[in-house]
Structure formats: C-alpha cells, structure tokens
mmCIF file of C-alpha atoms and ligand atoms in Angstrom:
data_model
loop_
_atom_site.group_PDB
_atom_site.id
_atom_site.type_symbol
_atom_site.label_atom_id
_atom_site.label_comp_id
_atom_site.label_asym_id
_atom_site.label_seq_id
_atom_site.Cartn_x
_atom_site.Cartn_y
_atom_site.Cartn_z
ATOM 1 C CA MET A 12 -13.540 -9.484 -2.280
ATOM 2 C CA ILE A 13 -14.275 -5.859 -2.890
ATOM 3 C CA GLU A 14 -12.743 -3.290 -0.563
ATOM 4 C CA LEU A 15 -13.004 0.451 -0.432
ATOM 5 C CA LYS A 16 -10.528 2.193 1.835
ATOM 6 C CA ASN A 17 -11.028 5.834 2.876
ATOM 7 C CA VAL A 18 -12.576 6.560 -0.454
ATOM 8 C CA SER A 19 -13.727 10.076 -1.325
ATOM 9 C CA LYS A 20 -15.050 11.338 -4.608
ATOM 10 C CA ILE A 21 -15.384 14.974 -5.537
ATOM 11 C CA TYR A 22 -16.965 15.942 -8.836
ATOM 12 C CA LYS A 23 -15.894 19.303 -10.231
ATOM 13 C CA ARG A 24 -18.191 20.928 -12.692
ATOM 14 C CA ASN A 25 -18.408 24.548 -13.880
ATOM 15 C CA GLY A 26 -16.370 25.688 -10.922
ATOM 16 C CA THR A 27 -18.573 23.990 -8.339
ATOM 17 C CA GLU A 28 -17.508 20.939 -6.325
ATOM 18 C CA THR A 29 -19.800 18.126 -5.161
ATOM 19 C CA GLU A 30 -18.548 15.669 -2.638
ATOM 20 C CA ALA A 31 -20.370 12.526 -3.731
ATOM 21 C CA LEU A 32 -18.497 10.160 -1.377
ATOM 22 C CA SER A 33 -16.771 11.063 1.840
ATOM 23 C CA ASP A 34 -14.241 8.751 3.459
ATOM 24 C CA VAL A 35 -16.081 5.560 2.637
ATOM 25 C CA ASN A 36 -14.848 2.242 4.033
ATOM 26 C CA LEU A 37 -16.533 -0.913 2.878
ATOM 27 C CA GLN A 38 -15.762 -4.590 2.541
ATOM 28 C CA VAL A 39 -17.847 -6.954 0.421
ATOM 29 C CA ASN A 40 -16.888 -10.582 0.921
ATOM 30 C CA LYS A 41 -16.880 -13.297 -1.669
ATOM 31 C CA GLY A 42 -20.355 -14.870 -1.958
ATOM 32 C CA ASP A 43 -22.118 -11.875 -0.395
ATOM 33 C CA ILE A 44 -25.296 -10.414 -1.676
ATOM 34 C CA PHE A 45 -24.442 -6.920 -0.409
ATOM 35 C CA GLY A 46 -27.085 -4.214 -0.472
ATOM 36 C CA VAL A 47 -26.316 -0.489 -0.475
ATOM 37 C CA ILE A 48 -29.407 1.558 0.401
ATOM 38 C CA GLY A 49 -29.907 5.275 0.446
ATOM 39 C CA PHE A 50 -32.060 8.102 -0.907
ATOM 40 C CA SER A 51 -31.406 9.673 -4.268
ATOM 41 C CA GLY A 52 -28.148 11.650 -4.167
ATOM 42 C CA ALA A 53 -26.672 9.629 -1.352
ATOM 43 C CA GLY A 54 -23.734 8.486 -3.489
ATOM 44 C CA LYS A 55 -24.751 4.922 -4.344
ATOM 45 C CA SER A 56 -24.194 5.100 -8.117
ATOM 46 C CA THR A 57 -20.833 6.712 -7.640
ATOM 47 C CA LEU A 58 -19.912 3.997 -5.246
ATOM 48 C CA ILE A 59 -20.820 1.163 -7.638
ATOM 49 C CA ARG A 60 -19.036 2.941 -10.505
ATOM 50 C CA LEU A 61 -15.847 2.990 -8.436
ATOM 51 C CA VAL A 62 -15.995 -0.796 -8.144
ATOM 52 C CA ASN A 63 -15.560 -1.275 -11.858
ATOM 53 C CA TYR A 64 -13.421 1.804 -12.073
ATOM 54 C CA LEU A 65 -15.661 3.669 -14.440
ATOM 55 C CA GLU A 66 -14.981 6.409 -11.922
ATOM 56 C CA LYS A 67 -11.767 6.954 -10.040
ATOM 57 C CA PRO A 68 -11.693 7.978 -6.385
ATOM 58 C CA THR A 69 -10.416 11.439 -5.634
ATOM 59 C CA THR A 70 -8.652 10.026 -2.554
ATOM 60 C CA GLY A 71 -8.539 6.502 -1.130
ATOM 61 C CA LYS A 72 -8.257 3.166 -2.800
ATOM 62 C CA VAL A 73 -10.425 0.419 -4.310
ATOM 63 C CA PHE A 74 -9.263 -3.190 -4.141
ATOM 64 C CA ILE A 75 -10.625 -6.250 -5.941
ATOM 65 C CA ASP A 76 -9.337 -9.528 -4.494
ATOM 66 C CA GLY A 77 -6.544 -7.594 -2.821
ATOM 67 C CA ASN A 78 -5.448 -5.844 -6.048
ATOM 68 C CA ASP A 79 -5.247 -2.044 -5.857
ATOM 69 C CA LEU A 80 -7.149 -0.744 -9.004
ATOM 70 C CA SER A 81 -5.140 2.495 -9.140
ATOM 71 C CA THR A 82 -2.095 0.499 -10.148
ATOM 72 C CA TYR A 83 -3.813 -1.127 -13.179
ATOM 73 C CA PRO A 84 -2.932 0.050 -16.694
ATOM 74 C CA MET A 85 -5.871 0.533 -19.070
ATOM 75 C CA SER A 86 -5.357 -2.916 -20.676
ATOM 76 C CA GLU A 87 -5.619 -4.607 -17.327
ATOM 77 C CA LEU A 88 -8.683 -2.626 -16.389
ATOM 78 C CA ARG A 89 -10.347 -4.028 -19.519
ATOM 79 C CA VAL A 90 -9.589 -7.570 -18.303
ATOM 80 C CA LEU A 91 -10.908 -6.633 -14.782
ATOM 81 C CA ARG A 92 -14.179 -5.321 -16.241
ATOM 82 C CA LYS A 93 -14.735 -8.690 -17.887
ATOM 83 C CA ASN A 94 -14.758 -10.093 -14.374
ATOM 84 C CA ILE A 95 -17.468 -7.618 -13.294
ATOM 85 C CA GLY A 96 -20.911 -7.754 -14.836
ATOM 86 C CA MET A 97 -23.433 -4.940 -14.416
ATOM 87 C CA ILE A 98 -27.209 -4.657 -14.777
ATOM 88 C CA PHE A 99 -29.206 -1.402 -14.951
ATOM 89 C CA GLN A 100 -32.583 0.012 -14.093
ATOM 90 C CA HIS A 101 -33.517 0.609 -17.729
ATOM 91 C CA PHE A 102 -31.777 -2.576 -18.949
ATOM 92 C CA ASN A 103 -29.544 -0.767 -21.524
ATOM 93 C CA LEU A 104 -30.235 -3.231 -24.348
ATOM 94 C CA LEU A 105 -29.620 -2.289 -27.984
ATOM 95 C CA ASN A 106 -33.047 -2.091 -29.641
ATOM 96 C CA SER A 107 -31.755 -2.549 -33.171
ATOM 97 C CA LYS A 108 -30.184 -5.933 -32.229
ATOM 98 C CA THR A 109 -31.900 -9.222 -31.540
ATOM 99 C CA ILE A 110 -31.782 -10.804 -28.079
ATOM 100 C CA TYR A 111 -29.106 -13.272 -29.238
ATOM 101 C CA GLN A 112 -26.979 -10.387 -30.574
ATOM 102 C CA ASN A 113 -27.391 -8.350 -27.382
ATOM 103 C CA ILE A 114 -26.119 -11.218 -25.200
ATOM 104 C CA ALA A 115 -23.342 -11.947 -27.687
ATOM 105 C CA ILE A 116 -21.863 -8.435 -27.548
ATOM 106 C CA PRO A 117 -19.461 -8.949 -24.665
ATOM 107 C CA LEU A 118 -18.347 -12.231 -26.178
ATOM 108 C CA ILE A 119 -17.739 -10.673 -29.606
ATOM 109 C CA LEU A 120 -15.649 -7.956 -27.895
ATOM 110 C CA ALA A 121 -13.727 -10.674 -26.098
ATOM 111 C CA LYS A 122 -13.028 -12.167 -29.524
ATOM 112 C CA GLU A 123 -14.631 -15.596 -28.745
ATOM 113 C CA SER A 124 -15.147 -17.998 -31.674
ATOM 114 C CA LYS A 125 -18.574 -18.138 -33.402
ATOM 115 C CA GLN A 126 -19.261 -21.585 -32.007
ATOM 116 C CA ALA A 127 -18.258 -20.600 -28.432
ATOM 117 C CA ILE A 128 -20.534 -17.581 -28.597
ATOM 118 C CA LYS A 129 -23.423 -19.709 -29.845
ATOM 119 C CA GLU A 130 -22.970 -22.226 -27.041
ATOM 120 C CA ARG A 131 -22.627 -19.610 -24.318
ATOM 121 C CA VAL A 132 -25.573 -17.454 -25.550
ATOM 122 C CA MET A 133 -27.906 -20.480 -25.738
ATOM 123 C CA GLU A 134 -26.728 -21.703 -22.269
ATOM 124 C CA LEU A 135 -27.462 -18.234 -20.835
ATOM 125 C CA LEU A 136 -30.853 -17.985 -22.540
ATOM 126 C CA HIS A 137 -31.717 -21.336 -21.017
ATOM 127 C CA PHE A 138 -30.459 -20.193 -17.583
ATOM 128 C CA VAL A 139 -32.709 -17.123 -17.570
ATOM 129 C CA GLY A 140 -35.648 -19.108 -19.091
ATOM 130 C CA LEU A 141 -35.957 -17.347 -22.407
ATOM 131 C CA GLU A 142 -34.536 -19.779 -25.018
ATOM 132 C CA ASP A 143 -37.510 -19.039 -27.312
ATOM 133 C CA LYS A 144 -36.605 -15.296 -27.498
ATOM 134 C CA ALA A 145 -33.270 -15.549 -29.261
ATOM 135 C CA ASP A 146 -34.544 -13.992 -32.495
ATOM 136 C CA SER A 147 -36.826 -11.397 -30.849
ATOM 137 C CA TYR A 148 -36.037 -7.713 -30.420
ATOM 138 C CA PRO A 149 -35.938 -5.954 -27.049
ATOM 139 C CA ASN A 150 -39.145 -3.975 -27.689
ATOM 140 C CA GLU A 151 -41.007 -7.280 -28.128
ATOM 141 C CA LEU A 152 -40.197 -8.172 -24.510
ATOM 142 C CA SER A 153 -41.765 -7.232 -21.151
ATOM 143 C CA GLY A 154 -39.728 -5.327 -18.534
ATOM 144 C CA GLY A 155 -39.000 -8.539 -16.586
ATOM 145 C CA GLN A 156 -37.902 -10.359 -19.726
ATOM 146 C CA LYS A 157 -35.671 -7.439 -20.692
ATOM 147 C CA GLN A 158 -33.971 -7.553 -17.303
ATOM 148 C CA ARG A 159 -33.472 -11.329 -17.700
ATOM 149 C CA ILE A 160 -31.600 -10.545 -20.965
ATOM 150 C CA GLY A 161 -29.644 -7.782 -19.207
ATOM 151 C CA ILE A 162 -28.644 -10.399 -16.637
ATOM 152 C CA ALA A 163 -27.744 -12.955 -19.337
ATOM 153 C CA ARG A 164 -25.523 -10.366 -21.024
ATOM 154 C CA ALA A 165 -23.887 -9.496 -17.765
ATOM 155 C CA LEU A 166 -23.037 -13.061 -17.124
ATOM 156 C CA ALA A 167 -21.723 -13.746 -20.690
ATOM 157 C CA THR A 168 -18.012 -13.410 -19.739
ATOM 158 C CA ASN A 169 -18.291 -15.504 -16.572
ATOM 159 C CA PRO A 170 -17.814 -12.669 -14.099
ATOM 160 C CA SER A 171 -17.158 -13.273 -10.426
ATOM 161 C CA ILE A 172 -18.935 -10.047 -9.391
ATOM 162 C CA LEU A 173 -22.351 -8.755 -10.501
ATOM 163 C CA LEU A 174 -23.288 -5.090 -9.851
ATOM 164 C CA CYS A 175 -26.961 -4.240 -9.905
ATOM 165 C CA ASP A 176 -27.868 -0.543 -10.242
ATOM 166 C CA GLU A 177 -31.529 -0.187 -9.182
ATOM 167 C CA ALA A 178 -32.165 -3.267 -11.304
ATOM 168 C CA THR A 179 -35.758 -3.782 -10.296
ATOM 169 C CA SER A 180 -36.880 -0.225 -9.798
ATOM 170 C CA ALA A 181 -38.735 -0.160 -13.177
ATOM 171 C CA LEU A 182 -40.525 -3.418 -12.489
ATOM 172 C CA ASP A 183 -43.820 -4.371 -10.824
ATOM 173 C CA PRO A 184 -43.673 -6.197 -7.425
ATOM 174 C CA GLN A 185 -44.249 -9.663 -8.865
ATOM 175 C CA THR A 186 -41.709 -9.319 -11.590
ATOM 176 C CA THR A 187 -39.264 -7.798 -9.043
ATOM 177 C CA ASP A 188 -39.598 -10.927 -6.993
ATOM 178 C CA SER A 189 -38.863 -13.193 -9.905
ATOM 179 C CA ILE A 190 -35.759 -11.141 -10.768
ATOM 180 C CA LEU A 191 -34.616 -11.272 -7.147
ATOM 181 C CA GLN A 192 -35.028 -15.059 -7.186
ATOM 182 C CA LEU A 193 -32.899 -15.211 -10.316
ATOM 183 C CA LEU A 194 -30.206 -13.112 -8.612
ATOM 184 C CA GLN A 195 -30.261 -15.491 -5.639
ATOM 185 C CA LYS A 196 -29.914 -18.417 -8.009
ATOM 186 C CA ILE A 197 -26.911 -16.741 -9.694
ATOM 187 C CA ASN A 198 -25.266 -16.179 -6.299
ATOM 188 C CA GLU A 199 -25.922 -19.728 -5.132
ATOM 189 C CA GLU A 200 -25.201 -21.708 -8.367
ATOM 190 C CA TYR A 201 -22.370 -19.663 -9.790
ATOM 191 C CA ASN A 202 -20.993 -18.381 -6.504
ATOM 192 C CA ILE A 203 -21.051 -14.844 -7.897
ATOM 193 C CA THR A 204 -20.660 -11.991 -5.421
ATOM 194 C CA ILE A 205 -23.544 -9.518 -5.897
ATOM 195 C CA MET A 206 -23.608 -5.868 -5.030
ATOM 196 C CA ILE A 207 -27.080 -4.218 -5.198
ATOM 197 C CA ILE A 208 -27.837 -0.560 -4.959
ATOM 198 C CA THR A 209 -31.365 0.419 -4.219
ATOM 199 C CA HIS A 210 -33.655 2.888 -2.425
ATOM 200 C CA GLU A 211 -36.065 0.067 -1.421
ATOM 201 C CA MET A 212 -35.602 -1.713 1.844
ATOM 202 C CA SER A 213 -37.769 -4.623 0.705
ATOM 203 C CA ILE A 214 -35.044 -5.621 -1.797
ATOM 204 C CA ILE A 215 -32.494 -5.751 0.967
ATOM 205 C CA GLN A 216 -34.943 -7.623 3.143
ATOM 206 C CA LYS A 217 -35.583 -10.301 0.470
ATOM 207 C CA ILE A 218 -32.125 -11.285 -0.714
ATOM 208 C CA CYS A 219 -29.219 -9.458 0.896
ATOM 209 C CA ASN A 220 -27.066 -10.946 3.670
ATOM 210 C CA ARG A 221 -25.283 -7.674 4.364
ATOM 211 C CA VAL A 222 -26.268 -4.017 4.038
ATOM 212 C CA ALA A 223 -24.668 -0.553 4.093
ATOM 213 C CA VAL A 224 -26.849 2.497 4.577
ATOM 214 C CA MET A 225 -25.703 5.678 2.854
ATOM 215 C CA GLU A 226 -26.517 9.303 3.504
ATOM 216 C CA GLU A 227 -24.883 12.339 2.013
ATOM 217 C CA GLY A 228 -21.897 10.426 0.679
ATOM 218 C CA LYS A 229 -21.221 8.575 3.877
ATOM 219 C CA VAL A 230 -21.855 5.022 5.058
ATOM 220 C CA ILE A 231 -23.821 5.711 8.256
ATOM 221 C CA GLU A 232 -24.474 2.046 9.242
ATOM 222 C CA GLU A 233 -23.298 -1.229 7.976
ATOM 223 C CA GLY A 234 -23.717 -4.905 8.974
ATOM 224 C CA ASN A 235 -25.389 -8.189 8.829
ATOM 225 C CA VAL A 236 -28.947 -7.693 7.485
ATOM 226 C CA LEU A 237 -30.650 -9.506 10.346
ATOM 227 C CA ASP A 238 -28.765 -7.332 12.902
ATOM 228 C CA VAL A 239 -29.482 -4.078 11.100
ATOM 229 C CA PHE A 240 -33.200 -4.968 10.686
ATOM 230 C CA GLY A 241 -33.436 -6.166 14.325
ATOM 231 C CA ASN A 242 -31.588 -3.247 15.896
ATOM 232 C CA PRO A 243 -31.155 -0.290 13.556
ATOM 233 C CA GLU A 244 -29.080 2.354 15.245
ATOM 234 C CA HIS A 245 -29.077 5.425 13.091
ATOM 235 C CA THR A 246 -32.401 7.367 12.633
ATOM 236 C CA SER A 247 -32.310 7.067 8.887
ATOM 237 C CA THR A 248 -31.786 3.317 9.121
ATOM 238 C CA LYS A 249 -34.699 3.031 11.563
ATOM 239 C CA ASN A 250 -36.851 4.941 9.015
ATOM 240 C CA PHE A 251 -35.745 2.620 6.190
ATOM 241 C CA VAL A 252 -36.486 -0.455 8.389
ATOM 242 C CA ARG A 253 -39.913 0.976 9.198
ATOM 243 C CA THR A 254 -40.843 0.949 5.529
ATOM 244 C CA VAL A 255 -40.958 -2.890 5.741
ATOM 245 C CA ILE A 256 -41.321 -3.671 9.462
ATOM 246 C CA GLN A 257 -43.963 -2.049 11.539
ATOM 247 C CA ASP A 258 -42.260 -1.959 14.917
ATOM 248 C CA GLU A 259 -44.224 0.815 16.541
ATOM 249 C CA LEU A 260 -47.644 0.588 18.061
ATOM 250 C CA PRO A 261 -50.241 1.723 15.491
ATOM 251 C CA LYS A 262 -52.400 4.566 16.760
ATOM 252 C CA SER A 263 -55.594 2.523 16.335
ATOM 253 C CA VAL A 264 -54.189 -0.193 18.665
ATOM 254 C CA ARG A 265 -52.850 2.327 21.143
ATOM 255 C CA LEU A 266 -56.369 3.917 21.447
ATOM 256 C CA LYS A 267 -57.832 0.567 22.373
ATOM 257 C CA ILE A 268 -55.414 -0.336 25.168
ATOM 258 C CA LYS A 269 -57.335 -0.762 28.406
ATOM 259 C CA HIS A 270 -55.792 1.417 31.060
ATOM 260 C CA ILE A 271 -55.051 -0.689 34.169
ATOM 261 C CA PRO A 272 -53.703 1.306 37.167
ATOM 262 C CA GLY A 273 -50.003 0.337 37.790
ATOM 263 C CA SER A 274 -49.674 -1.491 34.485
ATOM 264 C CA ARG A 275 -46.610 -1.006 32.300
ATOM 265 C CA LEU A 276 -46.083 -1.386 28.576
ATOM 266 C CA PHE A 277 -42.981 -2.978 26.960
ATOM 267 C CA LYS A 278 -41.813 -3.578 23.471
ATOM 268 C CA ILE A 279 -39.818 -6.811 23.375
ATOM 269 C CA ASP A 280 -37.883 -8.541 20.530
ATOM 270 C CA PHE A 281 -38.571 -12.119 19.684
ATOM 271 C CA SER A 282 -35.670 -14.335 20.298
ATOM 272 C CA ASP A 283 -35.247 -17.971 21.405
ATOM 273 C CA LYS A 284 -35.326 -16.744 25.036
ATOM 274 C CA THR A 285 -38.585 -14.782 24.748
ATOM 275 C CA ASN A 286 -40.960 -17.617 25.610
ATOM 276 C CA THR A 287 -38.889 -18.641 28.663
ATOM 277 C CA VAL A 288 -38.814 -15.132 30.071
ATOM 278 C CA ILE A 289 -42.566 -14.566 29.563
ATOM 279 C CA ASN A 290 -43.371 -17.882 31.160
ATOM 280 C CA GLU A 291 -41.145 -16.882 34.165
ATOM 281 C CA LEU A 292 -43.082 -13.614 34.443
ATOM 282 C CA ILE A 293 -46.338 -15.469 34.597
ATOM 283 C CA LYS A 294 -45.266 -18.354 36.816
ATOM 284 C CA LYS A 295 -42.690 -16.835 39.153
ATOM 285 C CA PHE A 296 -44.175 -13.389 39.553
ATOM 286 C CA ASN A 297 -47.869 -14.219 38.985
ATOM 287 C CA VAL A 298 -48.145 -11.166 36.802
ATOM 288 C CA ASN A 299 -50.755 -10.742 34.022
ATOM 289 C CA VAL A 300 -49.138 -10.489 30.553
ATOM 290 C CA ASN A 301 -51.485 -8.921 28.057
ATOM 291 C CA PHE A 302 -50.445 -9.196 24.437
ATOM 292 C CA ILE A 303 -51.226 -5.929 22.711
ATOM 293 C CA TYR A 304 -49.539 -6.097 19.271
ATOM 294 C CA ALA A 305 -46.988 -8.332 17.472
ATOM 295 C CA THR A 306 -45.199 -8.367 14.103
ATOM 296 C CA MET A 307 -42.990 -11.092 12.485
ATOM 297 C CA ASN A 308 -41.163 -10.458 9.294
ATOM 298 C CA GLU A 309 -39.071 -12.739 7.146
ATOM 299 C CA ILE A 310 -35.621 -11.348 6.504
ATOM 300 C CA LYS A 311 -33.838 -13.386 3.841
ATOM 301 C CA ASP A 312 -33.940 -16.867 5.406
ATOM 302 C CA ASP A 313 -34.636 -15.718 8.947
ATOM 303 C CA THR A 314 -37.183 -13.796 10.946
ATOM 304 C CA VAL A 315 -37.307 -10.650 13.010
ATOM 305 C CA GLY A 316 -40.207 -9.968 15.339
ATOM 306 C CA HIS A 317 -41.367 -7.588 17.960
ATOM 307 C CA MET A 318 -44.291 -7.582 20.347
ATOM 308 C CA ILE A 319 -45.817 -5.169 22.684
ATOM 309 C CA ILE A 320 -47.041 -6.499 26.056
ATOM 310 C CA GLN A 321 -48.714 -4.989 29.033
ATOM 311 C CA LEU A 322 -47.760 -6.189 32.492
ATOM 312 C CA ALA A 323 -50.443 -5.828 35.155
ATOM 313 C CA GLY A 324 -51.100 -7.026 38.712
ATOM 314 C CA ASN A 325 -49.717 -6.521 42.199
ATOM 315 C CA THR A 326 -46.290 -7.861 41.382
ATOM 316 C CA VAL A 327 -45.541 -5.684 38.316
ATOM 317 C CA GLU A 328 -42.478 -3.969 39.974
ATOM 318 C CA GLU A 329 -40.647 -7.290 40.579
ATOM 319 C CA ALA A 330 -41.697 -8.629 37.186
ATOM 320 C CA VAL A 331 -40.289 -5.543 35.461
ATOM 321 C CA LEU A 332 -36.960 -5.943 37.316
ATOM 322 C CA HIS A 333 -36.801 -9.566 36.165
ATOM 323 C CA LEU A 334 -37.654 -8.605 32.529
ATOM 324 C CA GLN A 335 -35.049 -5.848 32.482
ATOM 325 C CA SER A 336 -32.302 -8.130 33.889
ATOM 326 C CA SER A 337 -33.147 -10.897 31.359
ATOM 327 C CA ASP A 338 -31.307 -11.520 28.098
ATOM 328 C CA ILE A 339 -34.161 -10.344 25.951
ATOM 329 C CA ASN A 340 -34.330 -6.928 24.491
ATOM 330 C CA ALA A 341 -37.109 -5.011 26.292
ATOM 331 C CA LYS A 342 -37.894 -1.322 26.007
ATOM 332 C CA GLU A 343 -40.538 0.443 28.075
ATOM 333 C CA LEU A 344 -43.104 2.475 26.207
ATOM 334 C CA ALA A 345 -44.551 5.602 27.668
HETATM 335 P P1 ADP B 152 -27.303 8.163 -5.872
HETATM 336 O O1 ADP B 152 -26.990 7.042 -6.820
HETATM 337 O O2 ADP B 152 -27.407 7.705 -4.422
HETATM 338 O O3 ADP B 152 -28.574 8.855 -6.315
HETATM 339 P P2 ADP B 152 -25.065 9.626 -6.989
HETATM 340 O O4 ADP B 152 -23.831 8.900 -6.803
HETATM 341 O O5 ADP B 152 -25.692 9.539 -8.370
HETATM 342 O O6 ADP B 152 -26.183 9.256 -5.908
HETATM 343 O O7 ADP B 152 -24.866 11.137 -6.671
HETATM 344 C C1 ADP B 152 -24.205 11.631 -5.504
HETATM 345 C C2 ADP B 152 -23.946 13.121 -5.681
HETATM 346 O O8 ADP B 152 -22.983 13.326 -6.698
HETATM 347 C C3 ADP B 152 -25.240 13.960 -6.109
HETATM 348 O O9 ADP B 152 -25.132 15.172 -5.461
HETATM 349 C C4 ADP B 152 -24.983 14.049 -7.617
HETATM 350 O O10 ADP B 152 -25.595 15.202 -8.056
HETATM 351 C C5 ADP B 152 -23.490 14.142 -7.716
HETATM 352 N N1 ADP B 152 -23.004 13.579 -9.020
HETATM 353 C C6 ADP B 152 -23.133 12.271 -9.468
HETATM 354 N N2 ADP B 152 -22.545 12.100 -10.683
HETATM 355 C C7 ADP B 152 -21.989 13.312 -10.975
HETATM 356 C C8 ADP B 152 -21.261 13.798 -12.098
HETATM 357 N N3 ADP B 152 -20.889 12.951 -13.098
HETATM 358 N N4 ADP B 152 -20.850 15.070 -12.135
HETATM 359 C C9 ADP B 152 -21.194 15.922 -11.121
HETATM 360 N N5 ADP B 152 -21.914 15.547 -10.037
HETATM 361 C C10 ADP B 152 -22.315 14.260 -9.967
#
C-alpha cells in the first residue's frame, strides 16, 4: 500500500519558490491500478517521484506498506527501489546496449548470477512477447516494442509496485491499447500494484479502478473510477470526463427536438432501476416518453450511460414528481 499524508513539495530555484504539491493525501491499495490525471504542471510527476523517494517531500510523509520512507537510510532506500519498477514516456533504454543487456541492467546491479540473469531476462522477454529481439538494439524496435522492453526491465527485480509516467503518451492508439492490456495482465497475473500518471482520461477509463484528479498541486477529486465517471463533482473533473463521455445534448440534436407545449426534458443516468421507473411513467401516469439522445460507455469492466428524455402529455406534472422522487438520478434540462 502507498500512502501520502499531508504531503507538500516546494521547489526552490534561483530565489523563486514553486509549490508543486500542496497538502496531498492519497492512498493506493494493494492490487489497485490507480490513475492520477491532470494537465501539465499539475504536480503528477512530482507525486510519482515521491513514491520511490527520488524526491523528498518538503512537509508530510510517504509510507510504503506502512513504512515511513523518511526514516530509511540510503542503503534501505536502494532496497526499497528494487521493489518499485518504473516506466517512462520515452522508454529510457540505452541505445548502445542490446535488448537483453537493457533488461539485465537492474539484475547486474543487484549482483545476480549470470545464469539467474539469463533465466529471468528470457522469462521476461517471453512475458512481453519479444523473445526474438534479445540481440536487437533499441533503435531497431517500434515504439510499442520499446515500451514492452521498458516494462520487462521494470519487472526484472520482481517489484510489487509499478509506476508509469505517461507511459503511452508517445504511442499511437492501437499500440497504446496493447500496452494497456499488458499492464492489466501484469496487475492480474503478478498482483502488482500499478500507479499511472496521465493527461488522457481514456487511459483511466480503460484500465484504472481508482482515480485522483490533480490541479495546481492539489488532489481535487478522488475515488472509484465508475463513481467519478458517473458523477464527477469538480468542474475540471467534468471536463476530463467529457473528453471520453458525451453527456450533454449535442447542438445538432437539440435543434431537432420537437417543441411540445408543456413537455419537459430530463437527463437521466442508466442504472438497474432506470427501466422500472420509465415503465412506471408510461403505465401509471400514461405519459409519453420520447427518447432524444443516449450514450453508453465502457469503463474498465463496467458501463456508464446517460439518456435524455422528453416527457409529454396531460399528466407530465405528476410524472415529473414520480421521476424526481425515484431512486434514479434525473436532472431537468432547460
Ligand atoms: P506534471 O507532471 O503534472 O506536469 P510536475 O510535477 O512536473 O507536473 O510540475 C509541477 C510544478 O513543479 C510545475 O510548476 C513545474 O514547473 C515545477 N517543477 C517540477 N519539477 C521541478 C524542479 N525539479 N525544479 C523546479 N520546479 C519544478
């Protein structure tokens, strides 16, 4: 488990101070694929560098599995870092070394035997599907293949945590998906906790189970991915969610709505109770329900959906009261 308690980080350079993190509290549980999203400058990289203690907090504490990192001497920090793998946007492979040698680096540093290194490197190459590239050099590989090697190297010392710093930002959408699938496999098969920082909500949507939204050094919203996508609270979170889920009525659709005197427009969330409530509106209140627009999006292994309906007829007022007192989330649109 990773825990940040009241963490602030102030960089001082040439007499100016930048507060990169401000009183951040965060908990990443074992087995999570935890996403941290924010625009450039929000403090995401600083946050991830605090987890492997490449940066120290100015105030506050970082805990890994309950251990306070500020109490670790340098020698123990080295051991700790073996337990935390990291992958990067630009892969950070050594171009003068072969793929085999790149993956072997952390094992050589850990003073493993030649035989153990060989076995582990070949096992990792097999895991990432690139056994035939052992003798190639990084510049002979595609971006996606380079990131697979970056992942193999990060896993070499059997870490229990994997940090991903914009790991798919330099890749095309299809390659991004294959890398995300690989990360999911790592999480499931090796039970490795993964922390991903990104500026793309689609990454969070595809593989994360929890998410923190950062802005100007602060965590402004945090929670279960399905809850945050279904009901974002902060304006910035809503804007991030809108990059992948269209939850507002598009102008082209709005222009085509037939105006019926006395009718009312509602945005409702899909849930297991939605069908029941709509059937009640039709059967009990004899109201016309016109479906104007609907979206359904897959979020990790679940779905989030919204639809916009128009209620019309003589009994609209009673139907609206019923809708508003039901368990489904309904918001009237002007
Ligand atoms: P992000 O990863 O979300 O883009 P960063 O953590 O890189 O955000 O940066 C947060 C803020 O801290 C920015 O204003 C950035 O300029 C500043 N910053 C980051 N690293 C340093 C550093 N080593 N020295 C001085 N300022 C830094």
